[in-house]
Amino acid sequence: MENIVKGVGNAPHRSLYHALGMTNEELDRPMIGIVSSYNEIVPGHMNLDKIVEAVRMGVAMAGGTPVVFPAIAVCDGIAMGHEGMKYSLVTRDLIADSTEAMTIAHGFDALVMVPNCDKNVPGLLMAAARLNIPTVFVSGGPMLAGHVGGKKRSLSSMFEAVGQYNAGKIGDCELEEFECKVCPTCGSCSGMYTANSMNCLTEVLGMGLRGNGTIPAVYSSRIELAKHAGMAVMEMLRKNIRPLDIMTEDAFTNALTVDMALGCSTNSMLHLPAIAHECGIDINLDIANEISSKTPNLCHLAPAGPTYMEDLNEAGGVYAVMNELAKRGLIKTDCMTVTGKTVGENIKNCINTDPSVIRPVENPYSQTGGIAVLKGNLAPEGSVVKRSAVSEKMLVHEGPAKVFDCEEDAQAAINAGKIVAGDVVVIRYEGPKGGPGMREMLNPTSAIMGMGLGDSVALITDGRFSGATRGACVGHITPEAASGGLIGIVKDGDIISINIPENKIELKVDEGEIAERLKNFTPKTKELKGYLKRYAQLVSGGAYGAILK
């Protein structure tokens, strides 16, 4: 801020600060930008006003001048299943760009990022890397699980209940009970979905304090965490600790490792490469498989299992998971963090208090990670599946394709009972460029599970999935149909082979036939305007993080 507020030449700037009611004493302190994603439409953000006030208190107590400015947010759940979902992923870059613009235009000395949901966390991490001034993250925290029929439930239960209703398995009263009870508090939805995945990985990267990913939104300790975040950024400023000192190649290796152990959302395979790109680091999907091959899967949080974020918090949280992995030397412990201490210093003595939530490293759910990257002629550049949420019966599957050129057509076919055991549902032209915006497919995947087809039907797409998706669902197929990918020439009845243990996905059609189809193939195009038109022209494939070139 010194180049903006000091000296005679900057008197006009000071006059505008005085118009804000700022005192000379405030102008003499470091100016700390607090990037608030608060709004009144996203359940994960409705409590951020309280988090922001706590951050302001922490910054002021530690000798800084806090100034709040906004970041936008889209609720993926509300945007799901209609045109609005095309505007979800694309906000990640809007958030990064606007935060960059606001910070540089106003010369902030440091930042505290207050996001919570799916695109805000990665978008603000991208901005933090670009700006490279001292930055701390504190999220709004996860929602508590709901309770229906004596069992804990979450948003994924709600989407699957719709499938059960359509299949005649439950009636109006049961559906209404789900509707009223699965999302009982504010916060990011209570399973290991994308928002909670990214908030947990922010801890792992070293950009958030302990508990950032797991302390429930409604707990008072979340307010305490926010105050400590405000204090921490002032200490970072004094020590000149910056995001690029923290988000190193080793830090991303840690993030991918913990991602595999937690069984995070497949969207982490979009966001981690994009954040790393802003740090000048290349993460490709081959690296992810290499890490997955040696990382045990320790957690089965919803939708993969019956435990929720509140349970992970009580079991010791992300640090306890990291400590388990460190027993096998799988964590790079010398990485710097926002605490001013190394990862090793932070996780020391952070024990796993509940082996039913965090399996000991000696007794994992599997010896390999929760996410797998599949390649083959259908996805030569890669595709992604949440292996930990796939039934054992579906780890290897081969069946005939049922092909749809958009999500809506696939959903209609599923609802009409046109998908049967053994099928492989193919949804294309929903990639980053073809959608555009790479819509999530939670409606069709939940309908398949709700109808009892989860052990017999697979779904593949050049789009992506919600973290709430479970089942044999392979997304991010690259190249996508709109870029001339093989998925664009699949026909009804073609045999598709999925082998998750061997990381393979294949279109079992004669090579000569494939060559002939490709020769006559012209990808479909859509009439676009506004931001989506610009986005489609600039975006890379899903296997590369859907970054803008």
PDB file of N, CA, C and O in Angstrom, residues 271-325:
ATOM      1  N   HIS A 271      -9.268 -29.096 -10.816  1.00  0.00           N
ATOM      2  CA  HIS A 271      -8.831 -27.893 -10.117  1.00  0.00           C
ATOM      3  C   HIS A 271      -7.353 -27.903  -9.728  1.00  0.00           C
ATOM      4  O   HIS A 271      -6.676 -26.884  -9.874  1.00  0.00           O
ATOM      5  N   LEU A 272      -6.841 -29.033  -9.259  1.00  0.00           N
ATOM      6  CA  LEU A 272      -5.422 -29.060  -8.883  1.00  0.00           C
ATOM      7  C   LEU A 272      -4.505 -28.742 -10.065  1.00  0.00           C
ATOM      8  O   LEU A 272      -3.575 -27.940  -9.925  1.00  0.00           O
ATOM      9  N   PRO A 273      -4.736 -29.317 -11.266  1.00  0.00           N
ATOM     10  CA  PRO A 273      -3.894 -28.924 -12.397  1.00  0.00           C
ATOM     11  C   PRO A 273      -4.004 -27.441 -12.747  1.00  0.00           C
ATOM     12  O   PRO A 273      -3.016 -26.811 -13.131  1.00  0.00           O
ATOM     13  N   ALA A 274      -5.202 -26.871 -12.613  1.00  0.00           N
ATOM     14  CA  ALA A 274      -5.389 -25.451 -12.939  1.00  0.00           C
ATOM     15  C   ALA A 274      -4.672 -24.558 -11.938  1.00  0.00           C
ATOM     16  O   ALA A 274      -4.047 -23.556 -12.311  1.00  0.00           O
ATOM     17  N   ILE A 275      -4.733 -24.909 -10.658  1.00  0.00           N
ATOM     18  CA  ILE A 275      -4.021 -24.135  -9.628  1.00  0.00           C
ATOM     19  C   ILE A 275      -2.518 -24.271  -9.826  1.00  0.00           C
ATOM     20  O   ILE A 275      -1.774 -23.285  -9.769  1.00  0.00           O
ATOM     21  N   ALA A 276      -2.079 -25.501 -10.070  1.00  0.00           N
ATOM     22  CA  ALA A 276      -0.647 -25.732 -10.298  1.00  0.00           C
ATOM     23  C   ALA A 276      -0.154 -24.953 -11.508  1.00  0.00           C
ATOM     24  O   ALA A 276       0.962 -24.406 -11.489  1.00  0.00           O
ATOM     25  N   HIS A 277      -0.962 -24.879 -12.542  1.00  0.00           N
ATOM     26  CA  HIS A 277      -0.594 -24.119 -13.740  1.00  0.00           C
ATOM     27  C   HIS A 277      -0.292 -22.662 -13.392  1.00  0.00           C
ATOM     28  O   HIS A 277       0.665 -22.080 -13.904  1.00  0.00           O
ATOM     29  N   GLU A 278      -1.101 -22.087 -12.511  1.00  0.00           N
ATOM     30  CA  GLU A 278      -0.859 -20.699 -12.085  1.00  0.00           C
ATOM     31  C   GLU A 278       0.433 -20.576 -11.286  1.00  0.00           C
ATOM     32  O   GLU A 278       1.026 -19.496 -11.216  1.00  0.00           O
ATOM     33  N   CYS A 279       0.865 -21.686 -10.701  1.00  0.00           N
ATOM     34  CA  CYS A 279       2.128 -21.705  -9.933  1.00  0.00           C
ATOM     35  C   CYS A 279       3.331 -22.049 -10.810  1.00  0.00           C
ATOM     36  O   CYS A 279       4.458 -22.137 -10.311  1.00  0.00           O
ATOM     37  N   GLY A 280       3.095 -22.274 -12.100  1.00  0.00           N
ATOM     38  CA  GLY A 280       4.176 -22.656 -12.995  1.00  0.00           C
ATOM     39  C   GLY A 280       4.569 -24.113 -12.867  1.00  0.00           C
ATOM     40  O   GLY A 280       5.691 -24.489 -13.207  1.00  0.00           O
ATOM     41  N   ILE A 281       3.639 -24.935 -12.396  1.00  0.00           N
ATOM     42  CA  ILE A 281       3.891 -26.362 -12.163  1.00  0.00           C
ATOM     43  C   ILE A 281       2.948 -27.177 -13.044  1.00  0.00           C
ATOM     44  O   ILE A 281       1.764 -26.864 -13.146  1.00  0.00           O
ATOM     45  N   ASP A 282       3.460 -28.227 -13.665  1.00  0.00           N
ATOM     46  CA  ASP A 282       2.652 -29.066 -14.552  1.00  0.00           C
ATOM     47  C   ASP A 282       2.204 -30.313 -13.812  1.00  0.00           C
ATOM     48  O   ASP A 282       3.018 -31.085 -13.326  1.00  0.00           O
ATOM     49  N   ILE A 283       0.894 -30.484 -13.696  1.00  0.00           N
ATOM     50  CA  ILE A 283       0.325 -31.731 -13.166  1.00  0.00           C
ATOM     51  C   ILE A 283      -0.420 -32.400 -14.304  1.00  0.00           C
ATOM     52  O   ILE A 283      -1.386 -31.844 -14.830  1.00  0.00           O
ATOM     53  N   ASN A 284       0.016 -33.567 -14.692  1.00  0.00           N
ATOM     54  CA  ASN A 284      -0.740 -34.309 -15.696  1.00  0.00           C
ATOM     55  C   ASN A 284      -1.375 -35.534 -15.050  1.00  0.00           C
ATOM     56  O   ASN A 284      -1.042 -35.906 -13.930  1.00  0.00           O
ATOM     57  N   LEU A 285      -2.304 -36.133 -15.755  1.00  0.00           N
ATOM     58  CA  LEU A 285      -3.059 -37.227 -15.167  1.00  0.00           C
ATOM     59  C   LEU A 285      -2.215 -38.475 -14.952  1.00  0.00           C
ATOM     60  O   LEU A 285      -2.556 -39.316 -14.126  1.00  0.00           O
ATOM     61  N   ASP A 286      -1.108 -38.606 -15.683  1.00  0.00           N
ATOM     62  CA  ASP A 286      -0.213 -39.740 -15.454  1.00  0.00           C
ATOM     63  C   ASP A 286       0.397 -39.674 -14.057  1.00  0.00           C
ATOM     64  O   ASP A 286       0.580 -40.693 -13.387  1.00  0.00           O
ATOM     65  N   ILE A 287       0.715 -38.448 -13.612  1.00  0.00           N
ATOM     66  CA  ILE A 287       1.248 -38.263 -12.258  1.00  0.00           C
ATOM     67  C   ILE A 287       0.216 -38.733 -11.235  1.00  0.00           C
ATOM     68  O   ILE A 287       0.539 -39.391 -10.247  1.00  0.00           O
ATOM     69  N   ALA A 288      -1.047 -38.390 -11.484  1.00  0.00           N
ATOM     70  CA  ALA A 288      -2.114 -38.780 -10.562  1.00  0.00           C
ATOM     71  C   ALA A 288      -2.187 -40.294 -10.414  1.00  0.00           C
ATOM     72  O   ALA A 288      -2.322 -40.812  -9.297  1.00  0.00           O
ATOM     73  N   ASN A 289      -2.099 -41.034 -11.524  1.00  0.00           N
ATOM     74  CA  ASN A 289      -2.157 -42.494 -11.437  1.00  0.00           C
ATOM     75  C   ASN A 289      -0.947 -43.063 -10.718  1.00  0.00           C
ATOM     76  O   ASN A 289      -1.051 -44.038  -9.971  1.00  0.00           O
ATOM     77  N   GLU A 290       0.209 -42.451 -10.946  1.00  0.00           N
ATOM     78  CA  GLU A 290       1.426 -42.916 -10.267  1.00  0.00           C
ATOM     79  C   GLU A 290       1.278 -42.769  -8.757  1.00  0.00           C
ATOM     80  O   GLU A 290       1.628 -43.670  -7.991  1.00  0.00           O
ATOM     81  N   ILE A 291       0.744 -41.624  -8.326  1.00  0.00           N
ATOM     82  CA  ILE A 291       0.549 -41.395  -6.895  1.00  0.00           C
ATOM     83  C   ILE A 291      -0.526 -42.332  -6.355  1.00  0.00           C
ATOM     84  O   ILE A 291      -0.382 -42.920  -5.279  1.00  0.00           O
ATOM     85  N   SER A 292      -1.609 -42.492  -7.111  1.00  0.00           N
ATOM     86  CA  SER A 292      -2.697 -43.373  -6.681  1.00  0.00           C
ATOM     87  C   SER A 292      -2.222 -44.807  -6.492  1.00  0.00           C
ATOM     88  O   SER A 292      -2.674 -45.510  -5.582  1.00  0.00           O
ATOM     89  N   SER A 293      -1.290 -45.237  -7.330  1.00  0.00           N
ATOM     90  CA  SER A 293      -0.837 -46.633  -7.283  1.00  0.00           C
ATOM     91  C   SER A 293      -0.142 -46.990  -5.976  1.00  0.00           C
ATOM     92  O   SER A 293      -0.077 -48.160  -5.605  1.00  0.00           O
ATOM     93  N   LYS A 294       0.359 -45.983  -5.244  1.00  0.00           N
ATOM     94  CA  LYS A 294       1.070 -46.266  -3.996  1.00  0.00           C
ATOM     95  C   LYS A 294       0.411 -45.644  -2.772  1.00  0.00           C
ATOM     96  O   LYS A 294       0.968 -45.690  -1.672  1.00  0.00           O
ATOM     97  N   THR A 295      -0.780 -45.069  -2.960  1.00  0.00           N
ATOM     98  CA  THR A 295      -1.460 -44.399  -1.852  1.00  0.00           C
ATOM     99  C   THR A 295      -2.685 -45.182  -1.431  1.00  0.00           C
ATOM    100  O   THR A 295      -3.610 -45.378  -2.221  1.00  0.00           O
ATOM    101  N   PRO A 296      -2.745 -45.622  -0.175  1.00  0.00           N
ATOM    102  CA  PRO A 296      -3.925 -46.355   0.291  1.00  0.00           C
ATOM    103  C   PRO A 296      -5.124 -45.434   0.462  1.00  0.00           C
ATOM    104  O   PRO A 296      -4.981 -44.276   0.855  1.00  0.00           O
ATOM    105  N   ASN A 297      -6.314 -45.949   0.160  1.00  0.00           N
ATOM    106  CA  ASN A 297      -7.555 -45.202   0.365  1.00  0.00           C
ATOM    107  C   ASN A 297      -8.028 -45.447   1.800  1.00  0.00           C
ATOM    108  O   ASN A 297      -8.372 -46.564   2.168  1.00  0.00           O
ATOM    109  N   LEU A 298      -8.041 -44.396   2.619  1.00  0.00           N
ATOM    110  CA  LEU A 298      -8.300 -44.530   4.052  1.00  0.00           C
ATOM    111  C   LEU A 298      -9.707 -44.115   4.466  1.00  0.00           C
ATOM    112  O   LEU A 298     -10.137 -44.445   5.580  1.00  0.00           O
ATOM    113  N   CYS A 299     -10.405 -43.379   3.614  1.00  0.00           N
ATOM    114  CA  CYS A 299     -11.716 -42.838   4.002  1.00  0.00           C
ATOM    115  C   CYS A 299     -12.778 -43.160   2.958  1.00  0.00           C
ATOM    116  O   CYS A 299     -12.511 -43.101   1.760  1.00  0.00           O
ATOM    117  N   HIS A 300     -13.969 -43.469   3.452  1.00  0.00           N
ATOM    118  CA  HIS A 300     -15.138 -43.642   2.592  1.00  0.00           C
ATOM    119  C   HIS A 300     -16.241 -42.718   3.094  1.00  0.00           C
ATOM    120  O   HIS A 300     -17.234 -43.151   3.661  1.00  0.00           O
ATOM    121  N   LEU A 301     -16.036 -41.431   2.880  1.00  0.00           N
ATOM    122  CA  LEU A 301     -17.067 -40.470   3.248  1.00  0.00           C
ATOM    123  C   LEU A 301     -18.130 -40.432   2.167  1.00  0.00           C
ATOM    124  O   LEU A 301     -17.888 -40.804   1.020  1.00  0.00           O
ATOM    125  N   ALA A 302     -19.328 -39.963   2.522  1.00  0.00           N
ATOM    126  CA  ALA A 302     -20.407 -39.869   1.543  1.00  0.00           C
ATOM    127  C   ALA A 302     -19.913 -39.093   0.322  1.00  0.00           C
ATOM    128  O   ALA A 302     -19.202 -38.100   0.471  1.00  0.00           O
ATOM    129  N   PRO A 303     -20.215 -39.577  -0.902  1.00  0.00           N
ATOM    130  CA  PRO A 303     -21.175 -40.628  -1.230  1.00  0.00           C
ATOM    131  C   PRO A 303     -20.597 -42.044  -1.256  1.00  0.00           C
ATOM    132  O   PRO A 303     -21.334 -42.987  -1.531  1.00  0.00           O
ATOM    133  N   ALA A 304     -19.301 -42.197  -0.970  1.00  0.00           N
ATOM    134  CA  ALA A 304     -18.688 -43.522  -1.063  1.00  0.00           C
ATOM    135  C   ALA A 304     -19.055 -44.406   0.120  1.00  0.00           C
ATOM    136  O   ALA A 304     -19.001 -45.628   0.032  1.00  0.00           O
ATOM    137  N   GLY A 305     -19.422 -43.786   1.258  1.00  0.00           N
ATOM    138  CA  GLY A 305     -19.718 -44.554   2.457  1.00  0.00           C
ATOM    139  C   GLY A 305     -20.632 -43.797   3.398  1.00  0.00           C
ATOM    140  O   GLY A 305     -21.152 -42.732   3.052  1.00  0.00           O
ATOM    141  N   PRO A 306     -20.796 -44.304   4.612  1.00  0.00           N
ATOM    142  CA  PRO A 306     -21.797 -43.751   5.536  1.00  0.00           C
ATOM    143  C   PRO A 306     -21.283 -42.669   6.474  1.00  0.00           C
ATOM    144  O   PRO A 306     -21.997 -42.287   7.407  1.00  0.00           O
ATOM    145  N   THR A 307     -20.068 -42.182   6.294  1.00  0.00           N
ATOM    146  CA  THR A 307     -19.534 -41.157   7.185  1.00  0.00           C
ATOM    147  C   THR A 307     -19.514 -39.798   6.491  1.00  0.00           C
ATOM    148  O   THR A 307     -19.511 -39.706   5.264  1.00  0.00           O
ATOM    149  N   TYR A 308     -19.465 -38.744   7.312  1.00  0.00           N
ATOM    150  CA  TYR A 308     -19.641 -37.380   6.812  1.00  0.00           C
ATOM    151  C   TYR A 308     -18.540 -36.476   7.355  1.00  0.00           C
ATOM    152  O   TYR A 308     -17.706 -36.887   8.169  1.00  0.00           O
ATOM    153  N   MET A 309     -18.540 -35.235   6.898  1.00  0.00           N
ATOM    154  CA  MET A 309     -17.459 -34.321   7.251  1.00  0.00           C
ATOM    155  C   MET A 309     -17.358 -34.110   8.759  1.00  0.00           C
ATOM    156  O   MET A 309     -16.266 -33.992   9.309  1.00  0.00           O
ATOM    157  N   GLU A 310     -18.484 -34.070   9.432  1.00  0.00           N
ATOM    158  CA  GLU A 310     -18.456 -33.902  10.894  1.00  0.00           C
ATOM    159  C   GLU A 310     -17.732 -35.078  11.560  1.00  0.00           C
ATOM    160  O   GLU A 310     -17.058 -34.919  12.582  1.00  0.00           O
ATOM    161  N   ASP A 311     -17.875 -36.274  10.957  1.00  0.00           N
ATOM    162  CA  ASP A 311     -17.200 -37.455  11.501  1.00  0.00           C
ATOM    163  C   ASP A 311     -15.691 -37.372  11.270  1.00  0.00           C
ATOM    164  O   ASP A 311     -14.902 -37.724  12.147  1.00  0.00           O
ATOM    165  N   LEU A 312     -15.307 -36.910  10.078  1.00  0.00           N
ATOM    166  CA  LEU A 312     -13.882 -36.733   9.794  1.00  0.00           C
ATOM    167  C   LEU A 312     -13.275 -35.714  10.749  1.00  0.00           C
ATOM    168  O   LEU A 312     -12.150 -35.893  11.234  1.00  0.00           O
ATOM    169  N   ASN A 313     -14.024 -34.664  11.035  1.00  0.00           N
ATOM    170  CA  ASN A 313     -13.535 -33.637  11.964  1.00  0.00           C
ATOM    171  C   ASN A 313     -13.275 -34.234  13.345  1.00  0.00           C
ATOM    172  O   ASN A 313     -12.219 -34.005  13.950  1.00  0.00           O
ATOM    173  N   GLU A 314     -14.230 -35.021  13.841  1.00  0.00           N
ATOM    174  CA  GLU A 314     -14.077 -35.616  15.170  1.00  0.00           C
ATOM    175  C   GLU A 314     -12.965 -36.661  15.215  1.00  0.00           C
ATOM    176  O   GLU A 314     -12.351 -36.890  16.267  1.00  0.00           O
ATOM    177  N   ALA A 315     -12.681 -37.273  14.081  1.00  0.00           N
ATOM    178  CA  ALA A 315     -11.643 -38.308  14.023  1.00  0.00           C
ATOM    179  C   ALA A 315     -10.231 -37.728  13.954  1.00  0.00           C
ATOM    180  O   ALA A 315      -9.252 -38.480  13.992  1.00  0.00           O
ATOM    181  N   GLY A 316     -10.129 -36.418  13.843  1.00  0.00           N
ATOM    182  CA  GLY A 316      -8.800 -35.795  13.778  1.00  0.00           C
ATOM    183  C   GLY A 316      -8.578 -34.958  12.550  1.00  0.00           C
ATOM    184  O   GLY A 316      -7.560 -34.287  12.431  1.00  0.00           O
ATOM    185  N   GLY A 317      -9.514 -35.029  11.605  1.00  0.00           N
ATOM    186  CA  GLY A 317      -9.449 -34.158  10.444  1.00  0.00           C
ATOM    187  C   GLY A 317      -8.365 -34.511   9.446  1.00  0.00           C
ATOM    188  O   GLY A 317      -7.791 -35.608   9.457  1.00  0.00           O
ATOM    189  N   VAL A 318      -8.082 -33.550   8.586  1.00  0.00           N
ATOM    190  CA  VAL A 318      -7.134 -33.746   7.490  1.00  0.00           C
ATOM    191  C   VAL A 318      -5.736 -34.045   8.019  1.00  0.00           C
ATOM    192  O   VAL A 318      -5.017 -34.893   7.480  1.00  0.00           O
ATOM    193  N   TYR A 319      -5.346 -33.359   9.087  1.00  0.00           N
ATOM    194  CA  TYR A 319      -3.996 -33.583   9.634  1.00  0.00           C
ATOM    195  C   TYR A 319      -3.818 -35.019  10.126  1.00  0.00           C
ATOM    196  O   TYR A 319      -2.729 -35.592  10.015  1.00  0.00           O
ATOM    197  N   ALA A 320      -4.881 -35.609  10.676  1.00  0.00           N
ATOM    198  CA  ALA A 320      -4.783 -37.000  11.121  1.00  0.00           C
ATOM    199  C   ALA A 320      -4.604 -37.942   9.934  1.00  0.00           C
ATOM    200  O   ALA A 320      -3.848 -38.928  10.013  1.00  0.00           O
ATOM    201  N   VAL A 321      -5.278 -37.645   8.828  1.00  0.00           N
ATOM    202  CA  VAL A 321      -5.093 -38.435   7.609  1.00  0.00           C
ATOM    203  C   VAL A 321      -3.652 -38.301   7.119  1.00  0.00           C
ATOM    204  O   VAL A 321      -2.995 -39.296   6.753  1.00  0.00           O
ATOM    205  N   MET A 322      -3.136 -37.075   7.122  1.00  0.00           N
ATOM    206  CA  MET A 322      -1.760 -36.843   6.685  1.00  0.00           C
ATOM    207  C   MET A 322      -0.771 -37.575   7.588  1.00  0.00           C
ATOM    208  O   MET A 322       0.233 -38.125   7.113  1.00  0.00           O
ATOM    209  N   ASN A 323      -1.064 -37.596   8.868  1.00  0.00           N
ATOM    210  CA  ASN A 323      -0.160 -38.275   9.815  1.00  0.00           C
ATOM    211  C   ASN A 323      -0.144 -39.773   9.563  1.00  0.00           C
ATOM    212  O   ASN A 323       0.913 -40.423   9.662  1.00  0.00           O
ATOM    213  N   GLU A 324      -1.316 -40.339   9.219  1.00  0.00           N
ATOM    214  CA  GLU A 324      -1.352 -41.767   8.862  1.00  0.00           C
ATOM    215  C   GLU A 324      -0.474 -42.027   7.636  1.00  0.00           C
ATOM    216  O   GLU A 324       0.320 -42.974   7.603  1.00  0.00           O
ATOM    217  N   LEU A 325      -0.607 -41.182   6.626  1.00  0.00           N
ATOM    218  CA  LEU A 325       0.177 -41.358   5.394  1.00  0.00           C
ATOM    219  C   LEU A 325       1.662 -41.159   5.631  1.00  0.00           C
ATOM    220  O   LEU A 325       2.502 -41.804   4.988  1.00  0.00           O
TER     221      LEU A 325
END
